[in-house]
């Protein structure tokens, strides 16, 4: 019989979940007494006590430093709160999309994901905890607010200090916990359920032919030492026959080899460089927890994520899942370029524009209004689960290559010809002084919301843009009517070009300022231009209006996408 101890604690004021979970430096979790315990208890507190004995909760993480300790705390605290059943990935490993899949498959009440996603790891890096609900999707604001409210007043939590689960062996462990029904912990293979799901979505024989048949293409997949390594190895290499050396950095590491596990042109430079020689036809990288993807063509031809989801939408017939279910609607986050809107118009599909963060897509999917969506931040996915899904996006692209028998570059260029091109760039200024960033945004908002701002003209070089609309984006969920305000400052010019400013909700130190620029061009003479050249006047105008450089002391962004 395992005893329950009630531990006295003091609440923390800073456990408000951000865009996707609570993210802090590892040292914050380690050095503050009961910091992780408090947050875990706050999550479990939102599960109705009457439901707990019959409840299943899924637990998994991206393998980063401190994950194992956190999982043991979850086991001990869940048991002491009367949760009946946990399902945990072997060695704690489970990608974010796989957790979403397993929550749905097991009809769990929710899942806890140990990850700070694309943020660096290791003893001096970041740690994070996300909570997903029964649909498999990230907890919506209503729930994260409840978690936050509990965390601000928490005085004690129950814990089974003597309980320790063996995470390494697949199988069921049963514990007798004081006054409750037996508590069971199921350790499951990290890949199996997810792999099975993909087999139902895609045409595996066709993908196998593409990757290992007589006329196969060569791919290079970079797991960046994140969680997706075992999934790529098992599914793409073992099952679809891609050579073992086509997948690199596939062993999850606690510190991601010292890098940012962030699939963009800056942090996935190793992949970009290895693609340049032209040895590979297709390349992809994933983030720490496996929900993001970056797609590259031969010689490193870059597919912007905003274009990626538009291409998948335009070619949905290449994917058996969509042929079966049809495409019920499309969606993108507000800062994502309007490339998807053009496809929606052409195919006469409904297009939803949501705030940043995957949690806003869930209700639309549950209501049968949305099948395919994406974010500019390298997130692409569908209603097969309720998270963005890196490997799914890669198999979606490979399915299109298999059907069209064209290169990534040909498919992309053909798309721009047909639909026109949305030139898009995002500038990230990381770890800026918080006060300076907040003040810049506040002052910009004051200036932008002044009625005289609409109609103002801004020029750079020979380009002039006139403001047609400026606001702080607010979203009313069409399904439950909930309203989310302050989701980003946007300036829309009369030609449809957009400037967007927002502060990141996933950083762990200081503030990250994001500037997004989207501008449409349909002139076939201009669609192959370099986005940085095309967008230079708008960048210039954005920096002028916001005085970003003067206010933050940054002359250049940390990352350009
Ligand atoms: C960022 C991205 C957002 C994404 C979120 C979580 O949020 O902009 O599009 O959904 O990260 O992605 P923010 O608030 O920093 O801009 V993940 O892969 O880090 O869970
Ligand atoms: Co992620």
Coordinates of C-alpha atoms and ligand atoms in Angstrom, one line a residue:
X1 CA 0.0 0.0 0.0
X2 CA 1.4 3.4 -1.1
X3 CA 0.9 6.2 1.4
X4 CA -0.3 9.7 0.4
X5 CA 1.6 12.7 2.0
X6 CA 0.1 16.2 1.9
X7 CA 2.9 18.7 1.3
X8 CA 2.5 22.4 2.3
X9 CA 3.6 24.8 -0.5
X10 CA 3.3 28.4 -1.4
X11 CA 1.7 29.6 -4.6
X12 CA 3.7 31.1 -7.5
X13 CA 2.4 34.2 -9.3
X14 CA 4.1 33.4 -12.7
X15 CA 2.6 30.1 -13.8
X16 CA 0.4 31.5 -16.5
X17 CA 0.5 29.2 -19.5
X18 CA 1.6 31.0 -22.7
X19 CA 0.9 30.4 -26.4
X20 CA 1.5 26.7 -25.7
X21 CA 2.0 25.6 -22.1
X22 CA 4.2 26.9 -19.3
X23 CA 7.9 27.5 -20.3
X24 CA 10.6 28.5 -18.0
X25 CA 14.4 28.0 -17.7
X26 CA 15.2 24.6 -16.2
X27 CA 16.8 26.4 -13.3
X28 CA 13.4 28.0 -12.5
X29 CA 11.9 24.5 -12.2
X30 CA 14.9 23.2 -10.2
X31 CA 15.7 26.0 -7.9
X32 CA 12.2 27.0 -6.7
X33 CA 10.7 24.7 -4.1
X34 CA 7.8 22.7 -5.5
X35 CA 7.7 24.7 -8.7
X36 CA 7.0 21.8 -11.0
X37 CA 4.8 20.1 -8.3
X38 CA 2.6 23.1 -7.9
X39 CA 2.0 23.4 -11.7
X40 CA 1.3 19.7 -12.0
X41 CA -1.2 19.9 -9.2
X42 CA -2.8 22.9 -10.8
X43 CA -3.4 20.9 -14.0
X44 CA -4.8 17.9 -12.2
X45 CA -7.0 20.2 -10.1
X46 CA -9.0 21.1 -13.3
X47 CA -9.9 17.4 -13.7
X48 CA -13.2 16.9 -11.9
X49 CA -12.7 14.9 -8.7
X50 CA -15.7 12.6 -9.5
X51 CA -14.1 11.7 -12.8
X52 CA -10.6 11.0 -11.6
X53 CA -10.9 7.3 -10.6
X54 CA -12.1 6.3 -14.1
X55 CA -9.8 8.8 -15.9
X56 CA -6.9 8.0 -18.2
X57 CA -4.2 10.7 -18.6
X58 CA -1.5 10.4 -21.3
X59 CA 2.0 11.5 -20.5
X60 CA 5.0 12.0 -22.8
X61 CA 7.8 14.3 -23.6
X62 CA 10.5 15.3 -26.0
X63 CA 13.4 13.8 -24.0
X64 CA 14.8 17.1 -22.8
X65 CA 16.7 17.6 -19.6
X66 CA 14.5 17.3 -16.5
X67 CA 11.8 15.4 -18.3
X68 CA 12.3 12.1 -16.3
X69 CA 12.1 13.9 -13.0
X70 CA 8.9 15.7 -14.1
X71 CA 7.3 12.4 -15.2
X72 CA 8.0 10.8 -11.9
X73 CA 6.4 13.8 -10.1
X74 CA 3.3 13.5 -12.4
X75 CA 3.0 9.8 -11.5
X76 CA 3.3 10.5 -7.8
X77 CA 0.9 13.4 -7.8
X78 CA -1.6 11.9 -10.2
X79 CA -1.8 8.7 -8.0
X80 CA -2.3 10.8 -4.9
X81 CA -5.1 12.8 -6.6
X82 CA -7.0 9.6 -7.4
X83 CA -6.3 9.5 -11.1
X84 CA -7.0 5.9 -12.1
X85 CA -4.8 5.3 -15.1
X86 CA -1.7 6.8 -16.8
X87 CA -0.4 5.9 -20.3
X88 CA 3.2 6.9 -20.7
X89 CA 5.5 6.6 -23.7
X90 CA 8.5 4.2 -23.2
X91 CA 11.3 6.1 -21.5
X92 CA 8.9 9.0 -21.3
X93 CA 9.3 9.6 -25.1
X94 CA 6.3 10.7 -27.1
X95 CA 6.0 13.4 -29.7
X96 CA 3.3 16.1 -29.2
X97 CA 1.3 14.8 -32.2
X98 CA 1.6 11.2 -30.9
X99 CA 0.3 12.3 -27.5
X100 CA -2.7 13.9 -29.3
X101 CA -3.2 10.7 -31.2
X102 CA -3.0 8.5 -28.1
X103 CA -5.4 10.7 -26.1
X104 CA -8.0 10.2 -28.8
X105 CA -7.3 6.5 -29.2
X106 CA -7.5 5.8 -25.4
X107 CA -10.4 8.2 -24.8
X108 CA -8.3 9.8 -22.2
X109 CA -9.5 12.9 -20.3
X110 CA -6.3 14.7 -21.3
X111 CA -2.5 14.5 -21.6
X112 CA 0.5 16.2 -20.1
X113 CA 3.4 16.9 -22.5
X114 CA 6.9 17.6 -21.1
X115 CA 8.4 19.9 -23.6
X116 CA 9.5 23.5 -24.4
X117 CA 9.1 22.6 -28.1
X118 CA 11.6 24.5 -30.2
X119 CA 13.3 26.2 -27.3
X120 CA 16.8 24.9 -26.4
X121 CA 17.2 22.4 -23.7
X122 CA 19.9 21.1 -21.2
X123 CA 20.6 22.3 -17.7
X124 CA 20.8 25.9 -18.8
X125 CA 18.0 25.7 -21.4
X126 CA 14.3 25.6 -21.1
X127 CA 11.7 23.2 -19.8
X128 CA 8.0 23.2 -20.3
X129 CA 4.7 21.6 -19.5
X130 CA 1.7 21.6 -21.8
X131 CA -1.8 20.3 -21.0
X132 CA -4.0 18.8 -23.7
X133 CA -7.7 18.1 -23.3
X134 CA -9.9 15.1 -24.2
X135 CA -10.1 16.1 -27.9
X136 CA -6.3 15.7 -28.0
X137 CA -5.8 19.4 -28.5
X138 CA -4.0 22.0 -26.5
X139 CA -6.1 23.3 -23.6
X140 CA -8.1 26.3 -24.7
X141 CA -7.9 29.6 -22.8
X142 CA -10.9 28.8 -20.6
X143 CA -8.9 25.8 -19.2
X144 CA -5.5 27.4 -19.0
X145 CA -7.0 30.3 -17.1
X146 CA -8.5 27.9 -14.6
X147 CA -5.0 26.2 -14.2
X148 CA -3.5 29.7 -13.7
X149 CA -6.1 30.6 -11.1
X150 CA -5.4 27.4 -9.1
X151 CA -1.7 28.0 -9.3
X152 CA -2.0 31.5 -7.8
X153 CA -3.6 30.2 -4.6
X154 CA -2.3 26.7 -4.2
X155 CA -1.4 26.0 -0.5
X156 CA -0.8 22.2 -0.6
X157 CA -0.8 19.1 -2.8
X158 CA -1.0 15.4 -2.2
X159 CA 1.8 13.1 -3.4
X160 CA 2.8 9.5 -3.2
X161 CA 6.5 9.9 -2.4
X162 CA 7.3 6.2 -2.4
X163 CA 5.8 5.5 -5.8
X164 CA 8.1 5.0 -8.7
X165 CA 7.2 3.8 -12.1
X166 CA 9.6 1.9 -14.3
X167 CA 9.5 3.9 -17.5
X168 CA 11.7 1.6 -19.5
X169 CA 9.6 -1.5 -19.9
X170 CA 6.5 -1.7 -22.0
X171 CA 3.6 -3.2 -20.0
X172 CA 1.2 -2.4 -17.1
X173 CA 2.3 -1.6 -13.6
X174 CA -0.3 -1.6 -10.8
X175 CA 0.0 0.1 -7.4
X176 CA -2.3 0.0 -4.4
X177 CA -2.8 3.6 -3.3
X178 CA -4.3 4.4 0.1
X179 CA -8.1 4.6 -0.1
X180 CA -8.3 4.5 -4.0
X181 CA -8.9 1.8 -6.5
X182 CA -5.7 0.3 -7.9
X183 CA -3.6 2.8 -9.8
X184 CA -2.3 1.6 -13.1
X185 CA 0.6 2.9 -15.3
X186 CA 0.8 1.6 -18.8
X187 CA 4.1 2.1 -20.5
X188 CA 3.5 2.0 -24.3
X189 CA 5.7 1.9 -27.4
X190 CA 6.2 5.6 -28.4
X191 CA 5.6 5.1 -32.1
X192 CA 3.1 2.3 -32.5
X193 CA -0.3 4.0 -32.3
X194 CA 0.9 7.0 -34.2
X195 CA 2.4 4.9 -37.0
X196 CA -0.8 3.0 -37.3
X197 CA -2.8 6.2 -37.7
X198 CA -0.5 7.4 -40.5
X199 CA -1.0 4.1 -42.3
X200 CA -4.7 5.0 -42.5
X201 CA -4.1 8.5 -43.8
X202 CA -1.5 8.0 -46.5
X203 CA -0.9 5.5 -49.3
X204 CA 2.0 3.7 -47.8
X205 CA 2.8 1.5 -50.8
X206 CA 3.0 4.6 -53.1
X207 CA 5.3 6.3 -50.6
X208 CA 7.4 3.2 -50.4
X209 CA 7.7 3.2 -54.1
X210 CA 8.7 6.9 -54.1
X211 CA 11.3 6.4 -51.4
X212 CA 12.8 3.0 -52.3
X213 CA 11.4 1.9 -55.6
X214 CA 13.2 1.7 -58.9
X215 CA 12.9 5.4 -59.6
X216 CA 13.1 6.6 -56.0
X217 CA 14.0 10.1 -54.9
X218 CA 16.6 10.9 -52.2
X219 CA 15.5 12.5 -49.0
X220 CA 17.3 13.9 -46.0
X221 CA 15.4 14.2 -42.8
X222 CA 16.9 16.0 -39.8
X223 CA 15.3 15.2 -36.4
X224 CA 17.6 17.8 -34.7
X225 CA 18.0 15.4 -31.8
X226 CA 14.4 16.0 -30.9
X227 CA 11.7 13.5 -30.2
X228 CA 10.8 12.7 -33.8
X229 CA 14.0 10.7 -34.5
X230 CA 12.5 7.3 -33.4
X231 CA 9.4 8.1 -35.5
X232 CA 11.4 8.9 -38.6
X233 CA 13.6 5.8 -38.2
X234 CA 10.7 3.5 -37.7
X235 CA 8.2 4.9 -40.2
X236 CA 10.3 6.4 -43.0
X237 CA 13.4 4.3 -42.9
X238 CA 12.2 0.8 -41.7
X239 CA 8.7 0.8 -43.1
X240 CA 8.9 3.0 -46.2
X241 CA 12.4 1.8 -47.1
X242 CA 14.3 5.1 -47.1
X243 CA 18.0 4.3 -46.5
X244 CA 19.1 4.5 -42.9
X245 CA 21.5 7.4 -43.6
X246 CA 18.7 9.5 -45.0
X247 CA 17.6 10.3 -41.5
X248 CA 20.1 12.2 -39.3
X249 CA 20.3 13.4 -35.7
X250 CA 17.7 10.8 -34.8
X251 CA 18.8 10.1 -31.2
X252 CA 16.8 12.3 -28.8
X253 CA 19.3 14.2 -26.6
X254 CA 18.6 16.0 -23.4
X255 CA 20.2 19.2 -24.8
X256 CA 19.5 18.6 -28.5
X257 CA 23.3 18.5 -29.1
X258 CA 23.6 22.1 -27.8
X259 CA 21.4 23.5 -30.6
X260 CA 18.0 25.1 -30.9
X261 CA 15.7 22.3 -32.0
X262 CA 14.0 24.8 -34.3
X263 CA 13.4 23.9 -37.9
X264 CA 14.1 27.2 -39.7
X265 CA 16.8 28.5 -42.0
X266 CA 18.9 29.8 -39.1
X267 CA 18.8 26.9 -36.6
X268 CA 18.6 24.1 -39.1
X269 CA 21.6 25.4 -41.0
X270 CA 23.1 21.9 -41.1
X271 CA 20.2 20.6 -43.2
X272 CA 20.2 23.7 -45.4
X273 CA 23.9 23.2 -46.1
X274 CA 23.7 19.5 -46.8
X275 CA 20.9 20.1 -49.3
X276 CA 22.9 22.7 -51.3
X277 CA 25.1 20.2 -53.2
X278 CA 22.0 18.8 -54.9
X279 CA 22.4 15.3 -53.7
X280 CA 18.9 15.2 -52.2
X281 CA 15.5 15.9 -53.8
X282 CA 13.7 16.6 -50.6
X283 CA 14.7 17.7 -47.1
X284 CA 12.9 18.3 -43.9
X285 CA 13.6 19.2 -40.3
X286 CA 11.5 19.0 -37.2
X287 CA 11.4 20.7 -33.8
X288 CA 12.1 19.3 -30.3
X289 CA 8.6 17.9 -29.8
X290 CA 7.9 16.9 -33.4
X291 CA 5.0 19.2 -34.2
X292 CA 6.8 21.6 -36.5
X293 CA 8.4 20.9 -39.9
X294 CA 10.5 22.7 -42.5
X295 CA 10.3 21.5 -46.1
X296 CA 13.2 22.0 -48.5
X297 CA 13.5 21.1 -52.2
X298 CA 16.7 20.2 -54.1
X299 CA 19.6 22.6 -53.6
X300 CA 17.8 23.8 -50.5
X301 CA 14.9 25.4 -52.2
X302 CA 12.9 26.8 -49.3
X303 CA 9.1 26.3 -48.9
X304 CA 7.7 28.9 -46.7
X305 CA 5.3 27.3 -44.2
X306 CA 2.5 29.7 -45.3
X307 CA 2.9 28.4 -48.8
X308 CA 3.3 24.8 -47.6
X309 CA -0.2 24.6 -46.2
X310 CA -1.6 26.3 -49.3
X311 CA 0.1 23.7 -51.6
X312 CA -1.3 20.8 -49.5
X313 CA -4.7 22.4 -49.7
X314 CA -4.5 22.8 -53.5
X315 CA -3.4 19.1 -53.8
X316 CA -5.6 17.6 -51.2
X317 CA -6.6 14.9 -53.6
X318 CA -3.1 13.4 -53.4
X319 CA -3.9 12.3 -49.8
X320 CA -6.3 9.3 -49.3
X321 CA -7.6 10.7 -46.0
X322 CA -8.8 13.9 -47.6
X323 CA -10.2 12.0 -50.6
X324 CA -12.3 10.0 -48.1
X325 CA -13.4 12.8 -45.7
X326 CA -13.4 15.7 -48.1
X327 CA -12.0 19.1 -47.0
X328 CA -14.5 20.7 -44.7
X329 CA -12.8 24.0 -44.4
X330 CA -9.3 25.6 -44.2
X331 CA -7.7 27.8 -41.5
X332 CA -4.6 29.8 -40.8
X333 CA -3.4 31.9 -37.9
X334 CA -3.7 35.6 -38.4
X335 CA 0.0 36.3 -39.0
X336 CA 0.3 33.5 -41.6
X337 CA 0.3 34.7 -45.1
X338 CA -2.9 34.8 -47.1
X339 CA -1.6 32.2 -49.6
X340 CA -4.2 29.7 -48.2
X341 CA -7.0 32.3 -48.7
X342 CA -6.3 32.2 -52.4
X343 CA -6.7 28.4 -52.5
X344 CA -9.9 28.6 -50.4
X345 CA -11.4 31.1 -52.9
X346 CA -10.5 29.0 -55.9
X347 CA -11.8 25.8 -54.4
X348 CA -14.8 27.6 -52.8
X349 CA -13.9 26.5 -49.3
X350 CA -14.5 28.3 -46.1
X351 CA -11.4 30.0 -44.7
X352 CA -11.0 30.8 -40.9
X353 CA -8.5 33.3 -39.5
X354 CA -7.6 32.5 -35.9
X355 CA -5.1 33.9 -33.4
X356 CA -1.6 32.5 -33.1
X357 CA -1.5 29.0 -31.4
X358 CA -2.9 25.6 -32.4
X359 CA -5.4 25.7 -29.6
X360 CA -7.7 27.9 -31.7
X361 CA -8.2 25.3 -34.4
X362 CA -9.6 22.6 -32.1
X363 CA -13.2 23.9 -31.8
X364 CA -13.5 24.3 -35.5
X365 CA -12.3 20.7 -36.1
X366 CA -14.5 19.3 -33.4
X367 CA -17.5 21.0 -35.0
X368 CA -16.7 19.5 -38.4
X369 CA -15.8 22.9 -40.0
X370 CA -12.1 22.5 -40.5
X371 CA -9.9 19.8 -42.1
X372 CA -6.6 21.4 -42.9
X373 CA -4.7 24.3 -41.3
X374 CA -1.3 25.9 -40.7
X375 CA 0.7 28.6 -39.1
X376 CA 3.6 30.5 -40.5
X377 CA 5.8 29.2 -37.6
X378 CA 6.4 25.9 -39.4
X379 CA 3.2 24.3 -38.1
X380 CA 1.0 22.3 -40.5
X381 CA -1.7 19.8 -39.7
X382 CA -5.2 18.4 -40.1
X383 CA -8.2 17.1 -38.2
X384 CA -6.6 13.6 -38.0
X385 CA -5.5 14.8 -34.5
X386 CA -5.7 18.1 -32.7
X387 CA -2.0 19.2 -32.9
X388 CA 0.2 20.3 -35.7
X389 CA 2.1 17.3 -37.0
X390 CA 5.6 17.5 -38.4
X391 CA 5.9 14.0 -39.8
X392 CA 2.4 14.2 -41.2
X393 CA 3.3 17.3 -43.1
X394 CA 6.3 15.6 -44.6
X395 CA 4.3 12.6 -45.7
X396 CA 1.7 15.0 -47.1
X397 CA 4.4 16.6 -49.3
X398 CA 5.9 13.2 -50.3
X399 CA 2.4 12.1 -51.3
X400 CA 2.1 15.1 -53.6
X401 CA 5.5 14.4 -55.1
X402 CA 4.5 10.8 -55.6
X403 CA 1.3 11.8 -57.5
X404 CA 2.6 14.8 -59.5
X405 CA 6.1 13.3 -60.3
X406 CA 7.5 16.8 -60.1
X407 CA 10.1 18.4 -57.9
X408 CA 9.3 20.6 -54.9
X409 CA 10.4 23.6 -56.8
X410 CA 8.3 22.9 -59.8
X411 CA 5.2 22.3 -57.6
X412 CA 5.8 25.5 -55.8
X413 CA 6.4 27.6 -58.9
X414 CA 3.4 26.1 -60.6
X415 CA 1.3 27.0 -57.5
X416 CA 2.5 30.7 -57.6
X417 CA 1.6 30.8 -61.3
X418 CA -1.9 29.6 -60.7
X419 CA -2.7 31.5 -57.5
X420 CA -0.2 34.3 -57.4
X421 CA 2.4 34.6 -54.6
X422 CA 2.2 35.9 -51.1
X423 CA 5.6 37.2 -50.3
X424 CA 6.1 36.6 -46.6
X425 CA 8.8 37.2 -44.0
X426 CA 9.0 37.1 -40.3
X427 CA 11.6 39.0 -38.2
X428 CA 12.3 37.7 -34.7
X429 CA 14.1 39.8 -32.1
X430 CA 14.8 37.4 -29.3
X431 CA 15.4 38.2 -25.6
X432 CA 14.7 41.9 -25.9
X433 CA 14.4 43.9 -22.7
X434 CA 10.8 43.2 -21.6
X435 CA 10.0 46.8 -20.5
X436 CA 11.3 48.2 -23.8
X437 CA 9.3 45.7 -25.8
X438 CA 6.1 46.3 -23.9
X439 CA 6.4 50.1 -24.2
X440 CA 7.1 49.9 -27.9
X441 CA 4.0 47.8 -28.4
X442 CA 1.9 50.1 -26.2
X443 CA 3.0 53.2 -28.0
X444 CA 2.6 51.7 -31.4
X445 CA -0.9 50.6 -30.4
X446 CA -1.8 54.2 -29.3
X447 CA -0.5 55.6 -32.6
X448 CA -2.2 52.9 -34.7
X449 CA -5.6 53.1 -33.1
X450 CA -5.8 56.9 -33.5
X451 CA -8.6 57.5 -36.0
X452 CA -6.2 59.7 -38.1
X453 CA -4.0 56.6 -38.8
X454 CA -6.3 55.2 -41.4
X455 CA -5.6 56.9 -44.7
X456 CA -2.0 57.7 -43.8
X457 CA 0.5 57.1 -46.5
X458 CA 4.0 55.6 -45.9
X459 CA 6.7 55.5 -48.5
X460 CA 10.0 53.7 -49.0
X461 CA 12.0 54.0 -52.2
X462 CA 9.4 54.2 -55.0
X463 CA 6.7 52.4 -53.1
X464 CA 3.9 54.1 -51.3
X465 CA 1.3 52.3 -49.1
X466 CA -1.9 53.7 -47.7
X467 CA -3.4 52.4 -44.4
X468 CA -6.8 50.8 -45.0
X469 CA -7.3 49.3 -41.5
X470 CA -5.4 49.1 -38.3
X471 CA -6.4 47.2 -35.1
X472 CA -5.4 44.9 -32.4
X473 CA -6.7 41.5 -33.6
X474 CA -9.6 40.0 -31.7
X475 CA -11.2 36.7 -32.4
X476 CA -14.6 35.4 -31.6
X477 CA -14.7 31.6 -31.8
X478 CA -17.5 30.7 -34.2
X479 CA -18.3 27.6 -32.3
X480 CA -18.5 28.6 -28.6
X481 CA -18.6 32.4 -29.0
X482 CA -15.5 32.9 -26.7
X483 CA -13.6 36.1 -27.4
X484 CA -9.8 36.4 -27.4
X485 CA -8.5 39.9 -27.5
X486 CA -5.1 41.5 -28.0
X487 CA -3.8 38.9 -30.4
X488 CA -1.5 41.1 -32.4
X489 CA -1.3 44.6 -33.9
X490 CA -2.0 44.7 -37.6
X491 CA -1.8 47.3 -40.2
X492 CA -3.5 46.5 -43.5
X493 CA -2.7 48.6 -46.5
X494 CA -5.1 49.3 -49.4
X495 CA -3.3 46.8 -51.6
X496 CA -3.9 44.1 -49.0
X497 CA -0.3 44.1 -47.8
X498 CA -0.1 43.5 -44.0
X499 CA 2.3 44.4 -41.2
X500 CA 1.8 42.5 -37.9
X501 CA 3.6 43.1 -34.6
X502 CA 3.2 40.8 -31.6
X503 CA 5.1 39.6 -28.6
X504 CA 5.9 35.9 -28.4
X505 CA 4.1 33.9 -25.8
X506 CA 6.6 31.0 -25.8
X507 CA 9.8 32.7 -24.6
X508 CA 11.3 32.1 -21.2
X509 CA 13.6 35.1 -20.8
X510 CA 12.9 38.7 -21.7
X511 CA 10.6 39.4 -24.6
X512 CA 10.7 38.2 -28.2
X513 CA 9.3 40.7 -30.7
X514 CA 7.9 39.3 -33.9
X515 CA 7.3 41.3 -37.0
X516 CA 5.4 39.6 -39.8
X517 CA 5.0 41.0 -43.4
X518 CA 2.7 39.6 -46.1
X519 CA 2.3 41.1 -49.5
X520 CA 0.5 39.6 -52.5
X521 CA 1.9 39.7 -56.1
X522 CA 0.2 38.1 -59.1
X523 CA 2.4 39.6 -61.9
X524 CA 4.2 36.4 -63.4
X525 CA 7.2 38.6 -64.0
X526 CA 7.7 39.2 -60.3
X527 CA 6.7 36.0 -58.6
X528 CA 10.2 34.5 -58.6
X529 CA 11.9 37.4 -56.8
X530 CA 13.7 37.1 -53.5
X531 CA 11.2 37.8 -50.7
X532 CA 13.7 39.9 -48.9
X533 CA 14.1 42.2 -51.9
X534 CA 10.4 42.3 -52.6
X535 CA 9.5 43.1 -49.0
X536 CA 12.4 45.6 -48.3
X537 CA 10.2 48.7 -48.6
X538 CA 7.5 47.2 -46.2
X539 CA 10.2 46.2 -43.7
X540 CA 11.6 49.7 -43.8
X541 CA 8.1 51.1 -43.2
X542 CA 7.4 48.7 -40.4
X543 CA 10.7 49.6 -38.6
X544 CA 9.9 53.3 -39.1
X545 CA 6.3 53.1 -37.8
X546 CA 7.3 51.1 -34.7
X547 CA 10.7 52.6 -34.1
X548 CA 11.7 49.1 -33.3
X549 CA 15.4 49.6 -33.7
X550 CA 15.5 52.7 -31.5
X551 CA 13.2 51.3 -28.9
X552 CA 14.9 47.9 -28.5
X553 CA 18.4 48.8 -29.4
X554 CA 18.5 46.0 -32.0
X555 CA 19.8 46.8 -35.4
X556 CA 19.0 43.4 -36.8
X557 CA 16.7 40.5 -36.0
X558 CA 17.9 37.3 -34.4
X559 CA 16.1 35.1 -37.0
X560 CA 14.7 35.9 -40.4
X561 CA 12.3 33.6 -42.0
Ligands
LIG1 C1 5.0 30.3 -31.4 C2 4.4 30.4 -32.8 C3 3.0 29.9 -32.8 C4 3.1 28.4 -32.3 C5 3.7 28.4 -30.9 C6 3.8 27.0 -30.4 O1 4.2 31.1 -30.5 O2 4.4 31.8 -33.2 O3 2.5 29.9 -34.1 O4 1.8 27.9 -32.3 O5 5.0 29.0 -31.0 O6 4.6 26.2 -31.2 P1 4.7 32.6 -30.0 O7 3.7 33.0 -29.0 O8 6.1 32.4 -29.5 O9 4.7 33.4 -31.3 V1 5.5 24.9 -30.5 O10 6.0 24.0 -31.7 O11 6.7 25.9 -29.8 O12 4.5 24.3 -29.4
LIG2 CO1 6.8 22.3 -31.1

